PDB file of C-alpha atoms in Angstrom:
ATOM      1  CA  VAL A   1      50.403 -48.242  74.842  1.00  0.00           C
ATOM      2  CA  GLN A   2      51.921 -50.707  77.270  1.00  0.00           C
ATOM      3  CA  LEU A   3      54.132 -53.509  76.049  1.00  0.00           C
ATOM      4  CA  GLN A   4      55.217 -56.734  77.704  1.00  0.00           C
ATOM      5  CA  ALA A   5      57.812 -58.978  76.128  1.00  0.00           C
ATOM      6  CA  SER A   6      58.217 -62.659  76.885  1.00  0.00           C
ATOM      7  CA  GLY A   7      59.581 -65.885  75.478  1.00  0.00           C
ATOM      8  CA  GLY A   8      63.273 -65.607  76.212  1.00  0.00           C
ATOM      9  CA  GLY A   9      65.305 -68.375  77.774  1.00  0.00           C
ATOM     10  CA  LEU A  10      68.408 -70.515  77.620  1.00  0.00           C
ATOM     11  CA  VAL A  11      68.755 -72.304  74.306  1.00  0.00           C
ATOM     12  CA  GLN A  12      71.445 -74.061  72.328  1.00  0.00           C
ATOM     13  CA  ALA A  13      73.054 -72.835  69.154  1.00  0.00           C
ATOM     14  CA  GLY A  14      70.955 -73.838  66.174  1.00  0.00           C
ATOM     15  CA  ASP A  15      67.684 -73.812  68.073  1.00  0.00           C
ATOM     16  CA  SER A  16      64.707 -71.613  67.270  1.00  0.00           C
ATOM     17  CA  LEU A  17      62.841 -69.327  69.613  1.00  0.00           C
ATOM     18  CA  ARG A  18      59.757 -67.152  69.306  1.00  0.00           C
ATOM     19  CA  LEU A  19      59.566 -63.996  71.355  1.00  0.00           C
ATOM     20  CA  SER A  20      56.196 -62.419  72.029  1.00  0.00           C
ATOM     21  CA  CYS A  21      55.183 -58.875  72.822  1.00  0.00           C
ATOM     22  CA  ALA A  22      51.708 -58.203  74.202  1.00  0.00           C
ATOM     23  CA  ALA A  23      50.386 -54.690  73.732  1.00  0.00           C
ATOM     24  CA  SER A  24      47.576 -52.878  75.431  1.00  0.00           C
ATOM     25  CA  GLY A  25      45.544 -50.142  73.851  1.00  0.00           C
ATOM     26  CA  ARG A  26      42.763 -50.160  71.319  1.00  0.00           C
ATOM     27  CA  THR A  27      44.787 -48.209  68.734  1.00  0.00           C
ATOM     28  CA  PHE A  28      47.742 -50.562  68.667  1.00  0.00           C
ATOM     29  CA  SER A  29      47.113 -51.421  65.023  1.00  0.00           C
ATOM     30  CA  ILE A  30      48.235 -47.966  63.892  1.00  0.00           C
ATOM     31  CA  TYR A  31      51.570 -48.143  65.696  1.00  0.00           C
ATOM     32  CA  ASN A  32      54.788 -49.152  64.088  1.00  0.00           C
ATOM     33  CA  VAL A  33      56.562 -51.791  66.157  1.00  0.00           C
ATOM     34  CA  GLY A  34      60.152 -52.803  66.483  1.00  0.00           C
ATOM     35  CA  TRP A  35      62.464 -55.216  68.237  1.00  0.00           C
ATOM     36  CA  PHE A  36      65.823 -54.166  69.621  1.00  0.00           C
ATOM     37  CA  ARG A  37      68.427 -56.109  71.535  1.00  0.00           C
ATOM     38  CA  GLN A  38      71.180 -55.245  73.946  1.00  0.00           C
ATOM     39  CA  ALA A  39      74.051 -57.522  74.825  1.00  0.00           C
ATOM     40  CA  PRO A  40      76.023 -57.014  78.036  1.00  0.00           C
ATOM     41  CA  GLY A  41      78.415 -54.099  77.671  1.00  0.00           C
ATOM     42  CA  LYS A  42      77.055 -53.127  74.270  1.00  0.00           C
ATOM     43  CA  GLU A  43      74.673 -50.516  72.973  1.00  0.00           C
ATOM     44  CA  ARG A  44      71.075 -51.285  72.120  1.00  0.00           C
ATOM     45  CA  GLU A  45      70.795 -52.258  68.478  1.00  0.00           C
ATOM     46  CA  PHE A  46      67.927 -52.448  66.041  1.00  0.00           C
ATOM     47  CA  VAL A  47      66.794 -55.907  65.021  1.00  0.00           C
ATOM     48  CA  ALA A  48      63.512 -55.677  63.124  1.00  0.00           C
ATOM     49  CA  ALA A  49      60.492 -53.468  62.554  1.00  0.00           C
ATOM     50  CA  ALA A  50      56.977 -53.908  61.237  1.00  0.00           C
ATOM     51  CA  LEU A  51      55.276 -50.783  59.970  1.00  0.00           C
ATOM     52  CA  TRP A  52      51.569 -50.407  60.559  1.00  0.00           C
ATOM     53  CA  SER A  53      50.787 -49.614  56.930  1.00  0.00           C
ATOM     54  CA  GLY A  54      51.347 -51.906  53.999  1.00  0.00           C
ATOM     55  CA  GLY A  55      52.690 -54.844  55.931  1.00  0.00           C
ATOM     56  CA  VAL A  56      56.248 -53.560  55.548  1.00  0.00           C
ATOM     57  CA  THR A  57      58.909 -55.405  57.539  1.00  0.00           C
ATOM     58  CA  ILE A  58      62.517 -54.306  57.910  1.00  0.00           C
ATOM     59  CA  TYR A  59      65.511 -56.189  59.287  1.00  0.00           C
ATOM     60  CA  ALA A  60      69.017 -55.426  60.352  1.00  0.00           C
ATOM     61  CA  ASP A  61      71.522 -56.938  57.951  1.00  0.00           C
ATOM     62  CA  SER A  62      72.978 -59.041  60.745  1.00  0.00           C
ATOM     63  CA  VAL A  63      69.731 -60.962  61.264  1.00  0.00           C
ATOM     64  CA  LYS A  64      68.225 -60.959  57.800  1.00  0.00           C
ATOM     65  CA  GLY A  65      67.168 -64.439  56.780  1.00  0.00           C
ATOM     66  CA  ARG A  66      67.077 -65.795  60.340  1.00  0.00           C
ATOM     67  CA  PHE A  67      64.663 -63.434  62.101  1.00  0.00           C
ATOM     68  CA  THR A  68      61.028 -62.896  61.223  1.00  0.00           C
ATOM     69  CA  ILE A  69      58.860 -60.187  62.732  1.00  0.00           C
ATOM     70  CA  SER A  70      55.103 -60.492  62.580  1.00  0.00           C
ATOM     71  CA  ARG A  71      52.120 -58.860  64.172  1.00  0.00           C
ATOM     72  CA  ASP A  72      48.599 -59.916  65.016  1.00  0.00           C
ATOM     73  CA  ASN A  73      46.656 -56.691  65.344  1.00  0.00           C
ATOM     74  CA  SER A  74      43.442 -58.443  66.262  1.00  0.00           C
ATOM     75  CA  ASN A  75      45.115 -59.766  69.403  1.00  0.00           C
ATOM     76  CA  ASN A  76      47.538 -56.861  69.977  1.00  0.00           C
ATOM     77  CA  MET A  77      50.562 -59.117  69.634  1.00  0.00           C
ATOM     78  CA  VAL A  78      53.952 -58.800  67.998  1.00  0.00           C
ATOM     79  CA  TYR A  79      56.272 -61.751  67.491  1.00  0.00           C
ATOM     80  CA  LEU A  80      59.920 -62.260  66.683  1.00  0.00           C
ATOM     81  CA  LEU A  81      60.821 -65.695  65.394  1.00  0.00           C
ATOM     82  CA  ILE A  82      64.531 -66.425  65.632  1.00  0.00           C
ATOM     83  CA  ASN A  83      65.925 -69.381  63.729  1.00  0.00           C
ATOM     84  CA  SER A  84      69.404 -70.889  63.768  1.00  0.00           C
ATOM     85  CA  LEU A  85      70.326 -69.126  66.986  1.00  0.00           C
ATOM     86  CA  LYS A  86      73.964 -68.212  67.463  1.00  0.00           C
ATOM     87  CA  PRO A  87      75.876 -67.392  70.656  1.00  0.00           C
ATOM     88  CA  GLU A  88      76.201 -63.815  69.403  1.00  0.00           C
ATOM     89  CA  ASP A  89      72.407 -63.519  69.547  1.00  0.00           C
ATOM     90  CA  THR A  90      72.663 -63.582  73.332  1.00  0.00           C
ATOM     91  CA  ALA A  91      71.064 -60.382  74.576  1.00  0.00           C
ATOM     92  CA  SER A  92      68.042 -58.862  76.211  1.00  0.00           C
ATOM     93  CA  TYR A  93      65.399 -58.328  73.570  1.00  0.00           C
ATOM     94  CA  TYR A  94      63.006 -55.382  73.749  1.00  0.00           C
ATOM     95  CA  CYS A  95      59.840 -54.623  71.836  1.00  0.00           C
ATOM     96  CA  ALA A  96      58.915 -51.031  71.164  1.00  0.00           C
ATOM     97  CA  ALA A  97      56.181 -49.000  69.480  1.00  0.00           C
ATOM     98  CA  SER A  98      56.032 -45.624  67.805  1.00  0.00           C
ATOM     99  CA  ARG A  99      53.891 -43.445  65.568  1.00  0.00           C
ATOM    100  CA  ARG A 100      56.967 -41.441  64.528  1.00  0.00           C
ATOM    101  CA  ILE A 101      59.107 -43.940  62.674  1.00  0.00           C
ATOM    102  CA  ASN A 102      59.041 -44.680  58.978  1.00  0.00           C
ATOM    103  CA  SER A 103      60.996 -46.639  56.410  1.00  0.00           C
ATOM    104  CA  SER A 104      63.954 -44.294  56.831  1.00  0.00           C
ATOM    105  CA  ASN A 105      64.374 -43.812  60.593  1.00  0.00           C
ATOM    106  CA  TYR A 106      63.174 -47.165  61.934  1.00  0.00           C
ATOM    107  CA  ALA A 107      66.520 -47.980  63.570  1.00  0.00           C
ATOM    108  CA  THR A 108      66.586 -44.869  65.763  1.00  0.00           C
ATOM    109  CA  HIS A 109      65.622 -46.137  69.190  1.00  0.00           C
ATOM    110  CA  SER A 110      65.019 -42.628  70.557  1.00  0.00           C
ATOM    111  CA  LEU A 111      62.044 -42.307  68.200  1.00  0.00           C
ATOM    112  CA  TYR A 112      60.225 -45.195  69.842  1.00  0.00           C
ATOM    113  CA  ASP A 113      57.875 -43.891  72.515  1.00  0.00           C
ATOM    114  CA  TYR A 114      56.818 -47.101  74.229  1.00  0.00           C
ATOM    115  CA  TRP A 115      59.024 -49.944  75.414  1.00  0.00           C
ATOM    116  CA  GLY A 116      58.460 -53.293  76.980  1.00  0.00           C
ATOM    117  CA  GLN A 117      60.760 -54.768  79.563  1.00  0.00           C
ATOM    118  CA  GLY A 118      63.490 -56.924  78.096  1.00  0.00           C
ATOM    119  CA  THR A 119      63.325 -60.664  77.738  1.00  0.00           C
ATOM    120  CA  LEU A 120      66.684 -62.388  78.017  1.00  0.00           C
ATOM    121  CA  VAL A 121      67.860 -64.797  75.365  1.00  0.00           C
ATOM    122  CA  THR A 122      70.970 -66.810  76.165  1.00  0.00           C
ATOM    123  CA  VAL A 123      72.445 -69.027  73.482  1.00  0.00           C
ATOM    124  CA  SER A 124      74.972 -71.648  74.502  1.00  0.00           C
ATOM    125  CA  SER A 125      77.468 -73.038  72.023  1.00  0.00           C
TER     126      SER A 125
END
């Protein structure tokens, strides 16, 4: 699986932004997908995940209610909609895929086998 993230940019606080992740591979629909972010000088942190089975979505507490992850398996796409952007959301955002994660270990970035390049989101106050 190859992943390519896009959609980042410079936005103002309060704006909304939709990040996209295009995946290659005919079996993408059976992969669990996640979004992580990494701010300058900080560790990569989990943001959201969408499991391949049951339509389960999971969010970090810090983004719950503002971020929405979705997937379009027919077009091999994953999206991250970010509402009410805050300056602290400034980071490079990465999409990732894995067959090894589940509802317990979804935040462990080392369990994700495929990563896209980051797309930078900068939020000005």
